[in-house]
XYZ file of C-alpha atoms in Angstrom:
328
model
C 80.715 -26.970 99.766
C 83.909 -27.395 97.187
C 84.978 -30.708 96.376
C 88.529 -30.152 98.605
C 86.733 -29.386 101.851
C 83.778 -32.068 101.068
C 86.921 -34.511 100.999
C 88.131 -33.517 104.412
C 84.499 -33.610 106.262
C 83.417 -37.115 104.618
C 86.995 -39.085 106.504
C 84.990 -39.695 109.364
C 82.103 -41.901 107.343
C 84.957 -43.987 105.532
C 86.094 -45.815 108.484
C 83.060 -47.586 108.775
C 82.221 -50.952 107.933
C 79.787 -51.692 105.074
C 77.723 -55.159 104.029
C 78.346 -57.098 101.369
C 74.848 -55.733 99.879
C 75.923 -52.379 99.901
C 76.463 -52.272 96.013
C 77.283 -48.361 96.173
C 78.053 -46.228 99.469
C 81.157 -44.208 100.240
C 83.395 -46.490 99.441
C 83.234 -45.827 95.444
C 81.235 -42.675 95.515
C 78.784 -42.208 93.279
C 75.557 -40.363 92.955
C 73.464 -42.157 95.147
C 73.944 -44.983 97.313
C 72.567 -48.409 96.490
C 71.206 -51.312 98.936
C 70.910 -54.769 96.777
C 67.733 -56.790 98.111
C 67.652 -59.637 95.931
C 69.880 -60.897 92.496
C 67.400 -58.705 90.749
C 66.430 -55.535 92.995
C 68.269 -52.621 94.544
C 66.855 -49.575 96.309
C 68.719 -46.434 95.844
C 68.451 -43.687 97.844
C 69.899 -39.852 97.868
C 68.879 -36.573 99.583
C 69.932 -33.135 97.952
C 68.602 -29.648 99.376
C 69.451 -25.905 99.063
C 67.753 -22.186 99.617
C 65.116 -21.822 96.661
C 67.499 -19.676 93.452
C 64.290 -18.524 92.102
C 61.734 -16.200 93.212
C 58.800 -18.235 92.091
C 58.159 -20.708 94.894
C 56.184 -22.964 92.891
C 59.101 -23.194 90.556
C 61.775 -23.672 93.520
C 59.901 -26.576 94.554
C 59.650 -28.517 91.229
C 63.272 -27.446 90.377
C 64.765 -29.052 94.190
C 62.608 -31.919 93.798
C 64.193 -32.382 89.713
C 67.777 -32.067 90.889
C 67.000 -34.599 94.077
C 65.656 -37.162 92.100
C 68.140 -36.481 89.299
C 71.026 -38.500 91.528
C 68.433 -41.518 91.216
C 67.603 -41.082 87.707
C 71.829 -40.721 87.271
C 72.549 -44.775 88.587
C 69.652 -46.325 86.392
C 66.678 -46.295 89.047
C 63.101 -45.361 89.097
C 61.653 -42.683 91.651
C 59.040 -44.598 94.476
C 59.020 -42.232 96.674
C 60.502 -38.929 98.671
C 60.226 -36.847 102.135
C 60.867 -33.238 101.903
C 63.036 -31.197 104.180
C 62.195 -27.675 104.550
C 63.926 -24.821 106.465
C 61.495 -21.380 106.743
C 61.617 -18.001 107.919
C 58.458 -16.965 110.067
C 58.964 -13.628 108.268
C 57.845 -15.598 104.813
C 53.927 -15.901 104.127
C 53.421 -19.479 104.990
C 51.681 -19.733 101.376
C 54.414 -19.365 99.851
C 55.740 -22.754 101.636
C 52.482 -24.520 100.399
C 53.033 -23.323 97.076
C 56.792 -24.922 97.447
C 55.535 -28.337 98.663
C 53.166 -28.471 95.477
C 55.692 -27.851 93.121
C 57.621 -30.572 94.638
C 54.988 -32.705 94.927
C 53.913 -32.031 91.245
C 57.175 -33.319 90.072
C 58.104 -36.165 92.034
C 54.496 -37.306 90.298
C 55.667 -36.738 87.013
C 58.390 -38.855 87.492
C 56.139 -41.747 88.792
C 56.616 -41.572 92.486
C 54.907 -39.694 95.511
C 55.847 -37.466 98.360
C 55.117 -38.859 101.461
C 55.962 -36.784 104.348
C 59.105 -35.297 105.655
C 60.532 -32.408 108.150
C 59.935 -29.004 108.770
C 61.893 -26.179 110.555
C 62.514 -22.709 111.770
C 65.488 -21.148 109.790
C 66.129 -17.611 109.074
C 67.160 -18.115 105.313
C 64.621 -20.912 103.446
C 66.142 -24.253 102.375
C 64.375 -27.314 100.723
C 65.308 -30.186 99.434
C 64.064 -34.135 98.841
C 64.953 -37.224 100.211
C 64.243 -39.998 97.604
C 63.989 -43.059 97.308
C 63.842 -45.590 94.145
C 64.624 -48.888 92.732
C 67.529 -50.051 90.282
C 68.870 -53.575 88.822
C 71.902 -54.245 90.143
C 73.290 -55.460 86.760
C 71.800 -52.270 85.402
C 73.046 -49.521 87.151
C 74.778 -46.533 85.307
C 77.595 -45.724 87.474
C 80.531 -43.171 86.873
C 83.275 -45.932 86.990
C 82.225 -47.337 83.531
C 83.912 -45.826 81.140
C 86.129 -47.150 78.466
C 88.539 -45.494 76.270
C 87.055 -45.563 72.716
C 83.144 -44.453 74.151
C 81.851 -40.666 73.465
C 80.482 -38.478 76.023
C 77.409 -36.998 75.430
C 75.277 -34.245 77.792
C 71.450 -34.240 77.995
C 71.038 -30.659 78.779
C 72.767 -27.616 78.252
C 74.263 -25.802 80.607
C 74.549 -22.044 82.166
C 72.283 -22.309 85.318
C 74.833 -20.941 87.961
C 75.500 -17.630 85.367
C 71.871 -16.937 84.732
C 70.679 -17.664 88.709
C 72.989 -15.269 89.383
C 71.880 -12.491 86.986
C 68.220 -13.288 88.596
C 69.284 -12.953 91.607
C 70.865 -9.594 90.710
C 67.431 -8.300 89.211
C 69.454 -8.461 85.491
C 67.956 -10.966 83.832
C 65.156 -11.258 81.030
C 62.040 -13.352 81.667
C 62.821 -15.228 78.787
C 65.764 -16.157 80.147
C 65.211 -16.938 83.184
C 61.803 -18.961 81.910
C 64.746 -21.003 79.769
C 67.013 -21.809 82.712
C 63.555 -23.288 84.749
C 62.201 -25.048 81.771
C 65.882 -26.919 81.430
C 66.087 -26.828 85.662
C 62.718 -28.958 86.411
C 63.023 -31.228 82.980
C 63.716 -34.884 84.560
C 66.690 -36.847 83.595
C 64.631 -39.963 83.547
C 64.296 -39.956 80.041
C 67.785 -39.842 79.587
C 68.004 -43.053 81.761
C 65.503 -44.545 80.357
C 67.269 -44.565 76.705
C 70.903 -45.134 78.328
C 69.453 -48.420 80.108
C 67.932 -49.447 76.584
C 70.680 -49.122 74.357
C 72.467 -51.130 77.127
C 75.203 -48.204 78.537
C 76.611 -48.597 82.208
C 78.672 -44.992 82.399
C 76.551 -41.820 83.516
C 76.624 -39.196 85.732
C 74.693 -35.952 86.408
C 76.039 -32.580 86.285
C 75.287 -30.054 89.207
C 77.149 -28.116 91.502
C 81.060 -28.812 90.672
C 80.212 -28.292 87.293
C 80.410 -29.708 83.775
C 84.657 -30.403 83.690
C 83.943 -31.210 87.926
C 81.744 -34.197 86.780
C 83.708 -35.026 83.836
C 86.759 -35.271 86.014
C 84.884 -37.744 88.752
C 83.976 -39.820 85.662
C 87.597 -40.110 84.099
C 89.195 -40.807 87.705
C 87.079 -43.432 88.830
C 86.831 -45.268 85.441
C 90.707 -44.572 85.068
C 90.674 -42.691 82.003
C 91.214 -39.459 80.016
C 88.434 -37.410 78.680
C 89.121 -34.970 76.203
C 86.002 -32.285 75.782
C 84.971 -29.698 72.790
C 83.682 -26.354 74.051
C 82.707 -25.538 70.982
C 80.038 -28.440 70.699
C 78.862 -28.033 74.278
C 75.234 -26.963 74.555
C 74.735 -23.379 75.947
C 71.325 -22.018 77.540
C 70.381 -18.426 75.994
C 72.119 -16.179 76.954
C 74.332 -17.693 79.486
C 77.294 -17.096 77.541
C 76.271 -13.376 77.209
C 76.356 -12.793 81.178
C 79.437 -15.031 81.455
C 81.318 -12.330 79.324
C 79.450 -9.513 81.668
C 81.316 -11.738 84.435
C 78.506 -12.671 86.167
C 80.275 -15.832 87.808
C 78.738 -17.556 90.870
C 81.158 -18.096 93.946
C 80.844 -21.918 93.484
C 82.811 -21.029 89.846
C 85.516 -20.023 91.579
C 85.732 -23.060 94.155
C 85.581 -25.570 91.058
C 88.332 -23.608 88.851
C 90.755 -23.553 92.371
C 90.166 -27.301 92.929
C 89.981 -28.385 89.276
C 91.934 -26.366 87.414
C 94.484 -24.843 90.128
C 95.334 -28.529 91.094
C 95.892 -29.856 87.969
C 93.107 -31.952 87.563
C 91.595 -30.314 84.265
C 92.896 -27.844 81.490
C 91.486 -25.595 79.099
C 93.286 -24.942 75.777
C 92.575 -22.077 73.261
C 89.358 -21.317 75.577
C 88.796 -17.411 76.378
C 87.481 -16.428 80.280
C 84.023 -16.594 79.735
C 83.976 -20.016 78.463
C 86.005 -21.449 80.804
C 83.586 -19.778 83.234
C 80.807 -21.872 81.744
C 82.936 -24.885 81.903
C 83.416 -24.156 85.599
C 79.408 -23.123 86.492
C 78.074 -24.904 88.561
C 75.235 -26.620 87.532
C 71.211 -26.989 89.637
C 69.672 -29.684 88.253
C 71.448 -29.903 84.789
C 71.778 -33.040 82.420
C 73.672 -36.276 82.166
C 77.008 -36.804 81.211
C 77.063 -40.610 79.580
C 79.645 -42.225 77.996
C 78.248 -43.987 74.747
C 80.321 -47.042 73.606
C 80.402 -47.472 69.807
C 78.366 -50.718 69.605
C 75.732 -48.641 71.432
C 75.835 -45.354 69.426
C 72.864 -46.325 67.025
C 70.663 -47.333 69.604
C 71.152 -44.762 72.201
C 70.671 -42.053 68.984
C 67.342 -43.941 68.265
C 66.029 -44.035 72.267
C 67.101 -40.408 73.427
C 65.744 -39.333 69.872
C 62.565 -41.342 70.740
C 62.233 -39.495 73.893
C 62.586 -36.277 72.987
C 66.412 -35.761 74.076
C 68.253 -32.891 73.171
C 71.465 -34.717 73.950
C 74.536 -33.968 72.053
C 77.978 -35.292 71.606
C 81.208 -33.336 72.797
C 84.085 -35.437 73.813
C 85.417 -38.768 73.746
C 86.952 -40.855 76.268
C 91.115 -41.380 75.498
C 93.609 -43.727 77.549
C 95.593 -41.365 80.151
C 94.360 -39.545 83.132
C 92.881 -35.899 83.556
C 89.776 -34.087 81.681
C 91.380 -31.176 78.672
C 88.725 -29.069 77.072
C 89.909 -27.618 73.850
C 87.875 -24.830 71.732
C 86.993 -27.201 69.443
């Protein structure tokens, strides 16, 4: 669903009233919500689910279970545990559900936690998804209202999913490819957590389905800031910009640019179509977008270096309002 209509549907929940230990909910809208227990322990807690974009089912499992835990991963916490939803077709070889499930459950163990049940139904197209669970510090969490003019933004993953998903879907694309887009789809953001906590940074987010400027834009609103991004310096996956100029665009690219860009809320300068089609892809299970004050820049180099982080700078945060993505 686009960000406009998501609006409208969520009123309802915003009417309620919340505790006082209800660190993150609704009311500031973040990636996940979080429940503080004690001065020194939050759970957090997020579901996320959607029909399989790959043919492999193995590598549909580990690639829903990646982009459920990624909203966890996104405010700072640690993966405990997660239930699985599932919708199936009876026409689909119930194998092919099992091999699903183990892909999920293969990856929620690499990231330290354990599936431990969940719900099953009857659905003519197949959906699946996680419900997870984890734990955070409350004085620790990465939220997206934490940026200050003056930090840098930096991504964790490059991006192109929605562009090459679609050319798979299509029958277009090369193996390699496509084996590119999984690898970056089931790689955990924990890492990239892990070294934001250590060198001490508070601003993150995670970048799926409204897209790279979508995310960028929550980030700048909620912290009250401008954030100025070079498309020249943002990581690509192969080939992604190659289809993008075939104009192999996703529907949810053209919900982003209408809400984004049609009202205002982002522009592109010096940009030709197909990049501002990457700008607008949305994104399954892509990277973080951090915001990297200046006393931190050293250290956070040193951890996501340490952990094998591809992460790269393209923007910096400016006083004003808006995201503008410039060529360079």
């Amino acid at each position: 669903m686009g960000p406009g209509p998501l609006a409208q549907v969520l009123r309802p929940l915003m009417d309620q009233r919340t505790p006082k230990e209800l660190l993150v909910g609704l009311g500031v809208s973040d990636d996940a919500a979080v429940y503080q227990v004690t001065p020194e322990f939050a759970v957090v807690t997020t579901l996320d689910f959607f029909p399989p974009i790959v043919d492999d089912a193995y590598a549909s499992g580990a690639i829903g279970a990646a982009n459920a835990m990624s909203d966890v991963y996104a405010m700072g916490g640690e993966v405990v545990f997660a239930l699985n939803i599932a919708a199936w077709p009876e026409t689909v070889a119930l194998e092919q559900l099992e091999m699903l499930l183990r892909g999920a459950v293969d990856k929620v163990a690499e990231g330290g936690g354990v599936v431990v049940g969940g719900h099953t139904l009857v659905d003519v197209e197949p959906k699946f998804g996680l419900a997870v669970t984890g734990h955070v510090h409350p004085r620790r969490m990465l939220l997206k209202s934490e940026l200050r003019a003056g930090d840098e933004i930096w991504l964790t993953k490059p991006i192109g999913t929605g562009i090459l998903t679609t050319a798979h879907k299509r029958g277009q694309l090369e193996p390699e490819d496509l084996a590119s887009a999984v690898a970056s789809m089931t790689a955990l953001n924990r890492g990239a957590a892990q070294a934001a906590i250590a060198a001490g940074i508070r601003a993150a987010t995670d970048v799926t389905g409204f897209s790279l400027v979508g995310h960028a834009h929550e980030m700048a609103e909620r912290s009250g800031v401008a954030i100025h991004i070079r498309a020249g310096d943002v990581p690509l996956l192969p080939a992604a910009l190659q289809w993008a100029e075939r104009g192999t665009i996703p529907g949810g690219s053209e919900r982003n640019r209408s809400h984004f860009i049609g009202e205002g809320l982002v522009s592109f300068e010096g940009l030709d179509g197909p990049m501002e089609d990457l700008m607008v892809d949305p994104q399954t299970s892509g990277g973080l977008l951090i915001g990297v004050p200046a006393a931190a820049r050293d250290v956070w180099r040193e951890a996501a270096r340490a952990r094998g982080l591809g992460a790269v700078p393209i923007g910096e945060v400016l006083a004003g309002s808006g995201v503008q993505v410039t060529a360079a």
